[in-house]
Short mmCIF file of C-alpha atoms and ligand atoms in Angstrom, two decimals:
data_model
loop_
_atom_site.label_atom_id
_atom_site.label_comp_id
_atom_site.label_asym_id
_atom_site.label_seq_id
_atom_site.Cartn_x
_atom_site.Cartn_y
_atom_site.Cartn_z
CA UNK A 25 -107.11 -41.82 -64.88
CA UNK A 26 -110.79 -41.04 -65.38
CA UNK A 27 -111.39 -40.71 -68.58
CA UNK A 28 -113.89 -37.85 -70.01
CA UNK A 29 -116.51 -39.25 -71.95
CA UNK A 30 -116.70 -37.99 -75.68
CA UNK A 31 -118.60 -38.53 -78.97
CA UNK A 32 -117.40 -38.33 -82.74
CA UNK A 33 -119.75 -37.14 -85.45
CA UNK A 34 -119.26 -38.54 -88.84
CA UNK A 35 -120.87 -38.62 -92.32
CA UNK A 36 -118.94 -40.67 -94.42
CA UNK A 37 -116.38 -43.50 -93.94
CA UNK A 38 -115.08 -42.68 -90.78
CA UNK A 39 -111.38 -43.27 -91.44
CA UNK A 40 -111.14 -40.58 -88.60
CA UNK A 41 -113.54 -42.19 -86.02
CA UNK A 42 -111.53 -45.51 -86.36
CA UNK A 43 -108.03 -44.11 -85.46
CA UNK A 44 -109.77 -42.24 -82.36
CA UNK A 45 -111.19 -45.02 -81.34
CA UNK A 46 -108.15 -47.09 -81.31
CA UNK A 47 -106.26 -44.61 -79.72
CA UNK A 48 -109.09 -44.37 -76.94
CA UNK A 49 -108.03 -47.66 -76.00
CA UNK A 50 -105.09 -46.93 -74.31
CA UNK A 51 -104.96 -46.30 -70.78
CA UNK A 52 -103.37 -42.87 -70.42
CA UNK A 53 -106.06 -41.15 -73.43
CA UNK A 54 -108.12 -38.69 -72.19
CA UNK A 55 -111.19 -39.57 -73.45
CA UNK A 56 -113.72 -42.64 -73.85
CA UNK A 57 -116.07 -42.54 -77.28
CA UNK A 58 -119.46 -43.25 -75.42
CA UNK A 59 -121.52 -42.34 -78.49
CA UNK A 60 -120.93 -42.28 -82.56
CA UNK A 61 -123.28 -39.70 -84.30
CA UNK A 62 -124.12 -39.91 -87.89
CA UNK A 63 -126.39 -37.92 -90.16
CA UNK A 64 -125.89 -40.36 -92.75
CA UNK A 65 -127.69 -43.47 -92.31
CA UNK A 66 -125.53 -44.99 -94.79
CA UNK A 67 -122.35 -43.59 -93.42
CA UNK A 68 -119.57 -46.14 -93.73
CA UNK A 69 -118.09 -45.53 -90.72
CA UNK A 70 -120.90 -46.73 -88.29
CA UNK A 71 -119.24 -50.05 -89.06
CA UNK A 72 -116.67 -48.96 -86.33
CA UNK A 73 -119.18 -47.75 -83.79
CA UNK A 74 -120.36 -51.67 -84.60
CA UNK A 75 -117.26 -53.07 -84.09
CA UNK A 76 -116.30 -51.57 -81.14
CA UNK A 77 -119.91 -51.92 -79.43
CA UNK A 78 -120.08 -48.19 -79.05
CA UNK A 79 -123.59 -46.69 -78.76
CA UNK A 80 -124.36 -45.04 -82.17
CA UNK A 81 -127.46 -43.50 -83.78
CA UNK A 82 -127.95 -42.47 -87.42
CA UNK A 83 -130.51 -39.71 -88.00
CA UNK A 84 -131.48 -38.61 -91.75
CA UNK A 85 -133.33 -36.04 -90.37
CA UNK A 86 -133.77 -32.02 -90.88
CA UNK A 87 -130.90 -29.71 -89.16
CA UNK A 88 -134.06 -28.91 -86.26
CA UNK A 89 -135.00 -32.39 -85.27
CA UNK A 90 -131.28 -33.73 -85.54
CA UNK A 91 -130.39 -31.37 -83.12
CA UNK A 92 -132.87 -31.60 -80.96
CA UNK A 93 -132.76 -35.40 -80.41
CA UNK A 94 -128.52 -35.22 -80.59
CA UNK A 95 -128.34 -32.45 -77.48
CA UNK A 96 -130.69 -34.72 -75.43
CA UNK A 97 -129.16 -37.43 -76.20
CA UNK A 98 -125.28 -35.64 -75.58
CA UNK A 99 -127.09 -34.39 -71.86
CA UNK A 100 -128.36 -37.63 -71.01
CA UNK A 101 -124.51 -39.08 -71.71
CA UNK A 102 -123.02 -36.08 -70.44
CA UNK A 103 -120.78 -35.88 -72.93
CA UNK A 104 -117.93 -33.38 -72.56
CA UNK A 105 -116.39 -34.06 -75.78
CA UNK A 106 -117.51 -33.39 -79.30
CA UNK A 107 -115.31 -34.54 -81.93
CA UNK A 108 -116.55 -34.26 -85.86
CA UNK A 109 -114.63 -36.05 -87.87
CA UNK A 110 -115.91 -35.63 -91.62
CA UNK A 111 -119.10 -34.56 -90.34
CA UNK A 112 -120.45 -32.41 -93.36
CA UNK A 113 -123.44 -30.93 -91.83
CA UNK A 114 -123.37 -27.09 -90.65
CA UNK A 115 -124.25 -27.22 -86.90
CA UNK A 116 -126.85 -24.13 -85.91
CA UNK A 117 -125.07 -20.88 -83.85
CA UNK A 118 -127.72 -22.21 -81.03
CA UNK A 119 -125.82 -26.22 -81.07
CA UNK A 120 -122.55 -24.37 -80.99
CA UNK A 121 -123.45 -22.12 -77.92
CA UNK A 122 -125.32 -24.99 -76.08
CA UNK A 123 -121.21 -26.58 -76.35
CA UNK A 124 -119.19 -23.87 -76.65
CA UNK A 125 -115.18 -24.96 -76.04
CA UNK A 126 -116.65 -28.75 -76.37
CA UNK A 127 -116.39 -28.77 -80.39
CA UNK A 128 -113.76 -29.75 -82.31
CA UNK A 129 -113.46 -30.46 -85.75
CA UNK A 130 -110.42 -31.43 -88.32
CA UNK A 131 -110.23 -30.13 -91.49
CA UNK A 132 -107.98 -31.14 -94.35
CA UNK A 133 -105.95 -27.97 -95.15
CA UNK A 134 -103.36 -25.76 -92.99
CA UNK A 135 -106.13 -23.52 -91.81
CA UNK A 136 -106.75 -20.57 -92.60
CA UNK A 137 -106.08 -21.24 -95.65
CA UNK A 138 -108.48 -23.29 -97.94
CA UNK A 139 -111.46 -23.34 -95.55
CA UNK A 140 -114.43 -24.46 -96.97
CA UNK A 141 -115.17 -27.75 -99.80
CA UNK A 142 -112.79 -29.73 -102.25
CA UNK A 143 -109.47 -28.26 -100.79
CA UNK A 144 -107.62 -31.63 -102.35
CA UNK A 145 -108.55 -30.31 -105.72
CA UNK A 146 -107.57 -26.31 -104.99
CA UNK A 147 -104.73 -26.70 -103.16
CA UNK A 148 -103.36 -28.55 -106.83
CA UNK A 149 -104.57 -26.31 -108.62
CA UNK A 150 -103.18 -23.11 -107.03
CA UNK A 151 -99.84 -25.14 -107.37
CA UNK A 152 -99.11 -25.06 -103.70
CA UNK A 153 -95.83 -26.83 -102.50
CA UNK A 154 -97.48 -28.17 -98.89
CA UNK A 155 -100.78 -28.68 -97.33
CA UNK A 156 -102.14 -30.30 -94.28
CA UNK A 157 -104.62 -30.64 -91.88
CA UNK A 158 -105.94 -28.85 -88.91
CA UNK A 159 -107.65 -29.20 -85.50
CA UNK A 160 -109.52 -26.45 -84.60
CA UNK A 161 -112.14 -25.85 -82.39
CA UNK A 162 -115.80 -24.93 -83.63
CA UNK A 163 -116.81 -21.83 -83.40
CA UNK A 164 -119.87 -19.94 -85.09
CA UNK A 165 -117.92 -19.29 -88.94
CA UNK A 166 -116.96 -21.77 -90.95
CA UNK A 167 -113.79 -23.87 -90.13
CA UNK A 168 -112.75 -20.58 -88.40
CA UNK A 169 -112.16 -21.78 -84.11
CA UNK A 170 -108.91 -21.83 -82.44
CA UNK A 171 -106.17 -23.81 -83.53
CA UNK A 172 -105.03 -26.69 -81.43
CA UNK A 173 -102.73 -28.58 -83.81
CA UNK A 174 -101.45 -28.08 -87.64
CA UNK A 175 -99.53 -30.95 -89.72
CA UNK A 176 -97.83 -30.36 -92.73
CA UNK A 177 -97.38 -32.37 -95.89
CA UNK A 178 -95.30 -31.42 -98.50
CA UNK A 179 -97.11 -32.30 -102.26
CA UNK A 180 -95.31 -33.86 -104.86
CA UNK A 181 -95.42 -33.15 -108.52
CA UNK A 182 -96.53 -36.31 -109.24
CA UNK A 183 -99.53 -36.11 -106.28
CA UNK A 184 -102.97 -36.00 -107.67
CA UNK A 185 -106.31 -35.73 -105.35
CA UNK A 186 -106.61 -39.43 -104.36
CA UNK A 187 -102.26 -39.50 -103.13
CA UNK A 188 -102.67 -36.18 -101.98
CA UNK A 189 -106.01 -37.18 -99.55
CA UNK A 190 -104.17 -40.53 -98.49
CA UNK A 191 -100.70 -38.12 -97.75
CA UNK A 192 -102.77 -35.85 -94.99
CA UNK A 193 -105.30 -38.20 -94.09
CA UNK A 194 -102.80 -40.15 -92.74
CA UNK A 195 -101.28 -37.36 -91.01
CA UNK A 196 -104.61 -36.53 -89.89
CA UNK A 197 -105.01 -39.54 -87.86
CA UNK A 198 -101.81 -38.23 -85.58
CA UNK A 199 -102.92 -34.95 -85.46
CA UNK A 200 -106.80 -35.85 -84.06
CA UNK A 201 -105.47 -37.53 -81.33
CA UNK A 202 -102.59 -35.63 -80.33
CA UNK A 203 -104.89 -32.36 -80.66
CA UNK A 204 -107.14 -34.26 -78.02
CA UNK A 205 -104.36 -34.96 -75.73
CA UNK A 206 -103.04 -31.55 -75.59
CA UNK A 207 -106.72 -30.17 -74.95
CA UNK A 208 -106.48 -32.00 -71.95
CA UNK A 209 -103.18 -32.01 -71.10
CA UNK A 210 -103.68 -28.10 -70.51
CA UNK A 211 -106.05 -28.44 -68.15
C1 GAR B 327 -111.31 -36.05 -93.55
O1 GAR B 327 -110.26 -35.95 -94.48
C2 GAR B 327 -111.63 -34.69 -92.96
O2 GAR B 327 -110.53 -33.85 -92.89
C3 GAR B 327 -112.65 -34.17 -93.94
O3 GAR B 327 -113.42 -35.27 -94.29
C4 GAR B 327 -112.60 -36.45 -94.26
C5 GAR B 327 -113.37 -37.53 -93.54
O4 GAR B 327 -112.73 -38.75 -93.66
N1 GAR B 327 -113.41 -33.13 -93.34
C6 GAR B 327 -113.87 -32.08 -94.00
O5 GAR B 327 -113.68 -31.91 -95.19
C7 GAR B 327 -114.66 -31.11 -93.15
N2 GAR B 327 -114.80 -29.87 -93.83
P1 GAR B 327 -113.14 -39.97 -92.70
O6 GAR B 327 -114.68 -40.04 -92.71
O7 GAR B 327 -112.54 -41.17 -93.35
O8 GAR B 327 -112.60 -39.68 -91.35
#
């Protein structure tokens, strides 16, 4: 199979990136990482991108000029693939066009419900008996694109933000890489 190459996008401890990664690994996934972007140069997660010896670059800089030098960079790769995985910068309308249909992001709520910052902490306090997490692609609104794949988690009395983040992160980690497979899987 020839694999399509692909880059994740992180910020933060890349809990994400690592279970793509390892999934990447097997033969029949769609997709190689070729490239790790952070905009974080103390993002935890470049650690993978390390481990792995996957091409990674960390840029502190403004939303222009970390654009600028990611799209040349994606080009020169030709990367068909953009996954952001905890990746809390906005991306510019212009980045989204320049990849429109190549974006996809996860987000850590049953979309559309709860877009937006500190769902964890809202979703307990509106009482709600489940949550989960969504893949989506990116489109120009906020945690808006079309929905590839939803998993549910049902929240327990008991749950507070830290058991109720390790409950759908870990369903998270399924649903990135299943979301990927079926992107390709439909042609
Ligand atoms: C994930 O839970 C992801 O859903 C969330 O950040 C976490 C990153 O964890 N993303 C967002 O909140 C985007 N709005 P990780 O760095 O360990 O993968």
């Amino acid at each position: 199979m020839v694999k399509k190459k692909a880059c994740v996008f992180i910020s933060g401890s890349g809990t994400n990136l690592r279970s793509i990664i390892s999934n990447s690994r097997d033969y029949n996934f769609p997709i190689n990482i070729c490239l790790v972007v952070s905009n974080n140069k103390k993002a935890k997660g470049i650690i993978y991108a390390k481990k792995f010896s996957i091409p990674h670059m960390s840029l502190s800089a403004n939303k222009y000029d970390f654009e600028k030098t990611v799209i040349k960079t994606l080009n020169e790769k030709k990367i068909k693939l953009i996954c952001l995985a905890g990746f809390m910068k906005i991306l510019s309308k212009k980045f989204i066009r320049e990849f429109k249909g190549e974006i996809i992001n996860i987000h850590p709520s049953l979309l559309p419900m709860y877009k937006g910052l500190n769902t964890f902490q809202r979703v307990l306090k509106s009482k709600e008996k489940f949550t989960g997490c969504t893949v989506h692609f990116v489109d120009e609104k906020l945690d808006n694109g079309k929905i590839i794949i939803k998993k549910r988690v049902i929240i327990d009395k008991k749950d507070n933000v830290d058991t109720l983040k390790k409950k759908v992160q870990f369903q998270e980690y399924k649903a990135y890489s299943s979301a990927i497979r079926k992107i390709f899987s439909s042609g």
